[in-house]
PDB file of C-alpha atoms in Angstrom:
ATOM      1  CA  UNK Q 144     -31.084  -4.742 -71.287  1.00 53.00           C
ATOM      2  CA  UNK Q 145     -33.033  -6.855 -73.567  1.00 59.00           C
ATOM      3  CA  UNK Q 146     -36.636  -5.962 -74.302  1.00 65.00           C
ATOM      4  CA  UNK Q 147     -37.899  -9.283 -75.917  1.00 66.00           C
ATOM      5  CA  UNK Q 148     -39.736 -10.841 -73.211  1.00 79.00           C
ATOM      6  CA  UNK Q 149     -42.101  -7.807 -72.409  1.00 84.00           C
ATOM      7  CA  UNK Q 150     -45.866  -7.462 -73.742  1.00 90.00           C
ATOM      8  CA  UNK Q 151     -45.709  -3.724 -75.354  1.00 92.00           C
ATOM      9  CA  UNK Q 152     -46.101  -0.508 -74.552  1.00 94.00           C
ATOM     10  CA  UNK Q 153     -48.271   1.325 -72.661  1.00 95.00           C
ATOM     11  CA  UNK Q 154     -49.417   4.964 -74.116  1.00 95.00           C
ATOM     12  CA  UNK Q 155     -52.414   6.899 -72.918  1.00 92.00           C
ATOM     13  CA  UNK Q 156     -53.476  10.233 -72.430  1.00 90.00           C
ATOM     14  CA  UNK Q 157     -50.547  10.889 -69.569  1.00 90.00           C
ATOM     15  CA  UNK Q 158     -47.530   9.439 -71.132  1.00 89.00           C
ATOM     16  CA  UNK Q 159     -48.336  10.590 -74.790  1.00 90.00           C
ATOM     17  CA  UNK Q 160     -48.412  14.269 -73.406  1.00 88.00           C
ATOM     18  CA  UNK Q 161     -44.713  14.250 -71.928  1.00 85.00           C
ATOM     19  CA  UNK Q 162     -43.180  12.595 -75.430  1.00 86.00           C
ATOM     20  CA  UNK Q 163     -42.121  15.978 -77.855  1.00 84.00           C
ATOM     21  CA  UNK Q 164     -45.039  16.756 -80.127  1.00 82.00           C
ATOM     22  CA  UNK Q 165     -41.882  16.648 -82.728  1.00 87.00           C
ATOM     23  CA  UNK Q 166     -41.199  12.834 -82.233  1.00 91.00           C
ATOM     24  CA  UNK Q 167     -44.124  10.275 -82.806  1.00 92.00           C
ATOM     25  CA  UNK Q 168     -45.272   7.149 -80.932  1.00 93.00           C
ATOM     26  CA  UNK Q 169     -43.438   5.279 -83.679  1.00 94.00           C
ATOM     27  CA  UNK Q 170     -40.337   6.927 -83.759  1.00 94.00           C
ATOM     28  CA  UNK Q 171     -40.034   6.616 -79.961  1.00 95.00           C
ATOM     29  CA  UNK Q 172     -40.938   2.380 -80.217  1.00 94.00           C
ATOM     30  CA  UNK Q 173     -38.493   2.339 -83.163  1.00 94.00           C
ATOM     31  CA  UNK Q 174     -35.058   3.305 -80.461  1.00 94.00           C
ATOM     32  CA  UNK Q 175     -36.490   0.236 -78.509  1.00 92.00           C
ATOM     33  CA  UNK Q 176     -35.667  -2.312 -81.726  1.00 90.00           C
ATOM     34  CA  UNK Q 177     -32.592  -0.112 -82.677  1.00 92.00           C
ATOM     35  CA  UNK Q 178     -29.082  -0.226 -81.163  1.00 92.00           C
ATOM     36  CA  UNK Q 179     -29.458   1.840 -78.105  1.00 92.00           C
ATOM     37  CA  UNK Q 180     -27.332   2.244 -74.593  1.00 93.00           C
ATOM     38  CA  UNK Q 181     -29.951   2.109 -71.520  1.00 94.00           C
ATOM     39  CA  UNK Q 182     -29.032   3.233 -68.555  1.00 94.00           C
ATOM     40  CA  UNK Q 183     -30.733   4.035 -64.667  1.00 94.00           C
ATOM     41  CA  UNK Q 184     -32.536   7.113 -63.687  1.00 95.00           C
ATOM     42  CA  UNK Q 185     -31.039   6.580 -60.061  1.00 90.00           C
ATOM     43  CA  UNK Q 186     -31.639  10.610 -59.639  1.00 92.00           C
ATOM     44  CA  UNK Q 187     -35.601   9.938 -60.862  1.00 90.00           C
ATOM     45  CA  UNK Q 188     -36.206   6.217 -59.499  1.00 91.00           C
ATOM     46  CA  UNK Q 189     -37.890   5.693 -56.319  1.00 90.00           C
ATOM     47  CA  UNK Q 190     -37.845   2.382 -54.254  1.00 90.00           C
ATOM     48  CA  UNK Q 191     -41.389   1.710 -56.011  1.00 89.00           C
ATOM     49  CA  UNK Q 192     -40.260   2.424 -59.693  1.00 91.00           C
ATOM     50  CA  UNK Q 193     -37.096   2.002 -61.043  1.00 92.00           C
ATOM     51  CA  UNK Q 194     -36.478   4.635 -64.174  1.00 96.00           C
ATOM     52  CA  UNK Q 195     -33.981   3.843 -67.128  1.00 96.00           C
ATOM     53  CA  UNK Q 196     -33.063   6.079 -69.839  1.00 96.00           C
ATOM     54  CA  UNK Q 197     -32.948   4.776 -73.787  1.00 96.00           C
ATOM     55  CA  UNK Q 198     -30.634   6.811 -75.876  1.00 95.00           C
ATOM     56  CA  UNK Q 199     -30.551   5.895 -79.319  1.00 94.00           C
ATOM     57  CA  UNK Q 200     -28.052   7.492 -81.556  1.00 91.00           C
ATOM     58  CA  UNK Q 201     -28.580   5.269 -84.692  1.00 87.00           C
ATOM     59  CA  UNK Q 202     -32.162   7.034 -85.274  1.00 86.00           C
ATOM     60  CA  UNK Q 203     -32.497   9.822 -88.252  1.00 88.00           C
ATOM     61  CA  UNK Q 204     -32.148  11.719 -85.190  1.00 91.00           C
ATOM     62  CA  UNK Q 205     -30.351  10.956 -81.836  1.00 94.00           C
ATOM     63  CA  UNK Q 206     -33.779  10.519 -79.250  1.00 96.00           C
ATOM     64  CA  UNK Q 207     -33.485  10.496 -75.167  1.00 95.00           C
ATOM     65  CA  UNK Q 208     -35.810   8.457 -73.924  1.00 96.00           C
ATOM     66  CA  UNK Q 209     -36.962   8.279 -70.022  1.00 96.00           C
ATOM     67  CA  UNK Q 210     -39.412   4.993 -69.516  1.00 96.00           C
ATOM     68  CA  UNK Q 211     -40.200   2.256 -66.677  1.00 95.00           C
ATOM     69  CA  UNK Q 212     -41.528  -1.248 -67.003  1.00 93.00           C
ATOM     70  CA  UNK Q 213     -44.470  -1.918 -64.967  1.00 90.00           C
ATOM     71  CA  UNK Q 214     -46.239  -5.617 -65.242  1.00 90.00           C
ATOM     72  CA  UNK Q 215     -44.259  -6.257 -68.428  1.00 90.00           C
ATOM     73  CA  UNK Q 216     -45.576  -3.288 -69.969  1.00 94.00           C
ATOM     74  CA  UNK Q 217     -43.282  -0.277 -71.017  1.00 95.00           C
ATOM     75  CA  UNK Q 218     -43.949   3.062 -70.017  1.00 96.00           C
ATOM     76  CA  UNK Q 219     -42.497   6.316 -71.500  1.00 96.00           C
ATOM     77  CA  UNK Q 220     -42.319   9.115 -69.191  1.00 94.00           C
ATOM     78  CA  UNK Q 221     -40.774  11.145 -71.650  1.00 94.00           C
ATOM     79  CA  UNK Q 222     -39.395  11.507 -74.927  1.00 95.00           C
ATOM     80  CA  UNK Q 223     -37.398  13.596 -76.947  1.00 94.00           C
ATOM     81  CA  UNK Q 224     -34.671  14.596 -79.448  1.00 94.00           C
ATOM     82  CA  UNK Q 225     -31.118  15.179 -78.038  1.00 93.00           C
ATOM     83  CA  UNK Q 226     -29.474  18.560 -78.476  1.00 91.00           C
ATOM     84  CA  UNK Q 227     -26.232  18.730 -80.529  1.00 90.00           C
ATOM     85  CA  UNK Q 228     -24.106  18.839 -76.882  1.00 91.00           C
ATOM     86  CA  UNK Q 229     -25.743  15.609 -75.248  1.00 87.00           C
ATOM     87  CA  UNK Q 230     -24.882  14.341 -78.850  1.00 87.00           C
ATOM     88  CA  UNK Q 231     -21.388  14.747 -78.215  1.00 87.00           C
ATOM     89  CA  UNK Q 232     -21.076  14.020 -74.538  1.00 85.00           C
ATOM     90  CA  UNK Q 233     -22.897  10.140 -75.746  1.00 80.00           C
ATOM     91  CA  UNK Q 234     -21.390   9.285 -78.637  1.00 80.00           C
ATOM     92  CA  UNK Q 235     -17.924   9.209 -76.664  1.00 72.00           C
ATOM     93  CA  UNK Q 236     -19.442   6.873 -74.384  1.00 60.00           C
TER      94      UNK Q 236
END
C-alpha cells in the first residue's frame, strides 16, 4: 500500500488513548515511512470502514499497528509493540 498521496494523520483524544502509553505518536508515524507489510482487518472492517494492520519489524522494536484512512487522513485505532511469538509467526511471512 503506498501512503504518499494522503494528508497526515489524525490523533485526538480517542485514538491517542488506544496507542500503548509505551510507544509514542512518533514512533507509531515512524512504521508508516519504514519497511512495513500491511494487511486487512477483514475480522474488524465493516462495510463503512475498511481496517488494515501495519506491522513493522524494522523498528528498534517490532510495532502492530491497527489504523483506517478516512478523507485522506490516517487514523490509528491502536498501537502497540509485538510480543516475542507474533515476532516469530511475521518474520516468516
Amino acid at each position: 500500500m503506498r501512503f504518499g498521496n494522503l494528508k497526515g494523520f489524525e490523533w485526538d483524544s480517542e485514538n491517542l488513548g488506544k496507542v500503548s502509553e509505551r510507544v509514542s505518536v512518533e514512533i507509531v508515524e515512524e512504521a508508516f515511512f519504514a519497511p512495513a507489510m500491511v494487511m486487512p482487518d477483514t475480522e474488524h472492517s465493516s462495510p463503512g470502514e475498511v481496517r488494515l494492520i501495519l506491522i513493522c519489524l524494522s523498528l528498534q522494536r517490532p510495532l502492530f499497528c491497527v489504523f483506517t484512512v478516512r478523507h485522506g487522513w490516517v487514523r490509528v485505532i491502536s498501537a502497540r509493540y509485538m510480543h516475542a511469538k507474533e515476532v516469530k509467526k511475521y518474520e516468516g511471512s
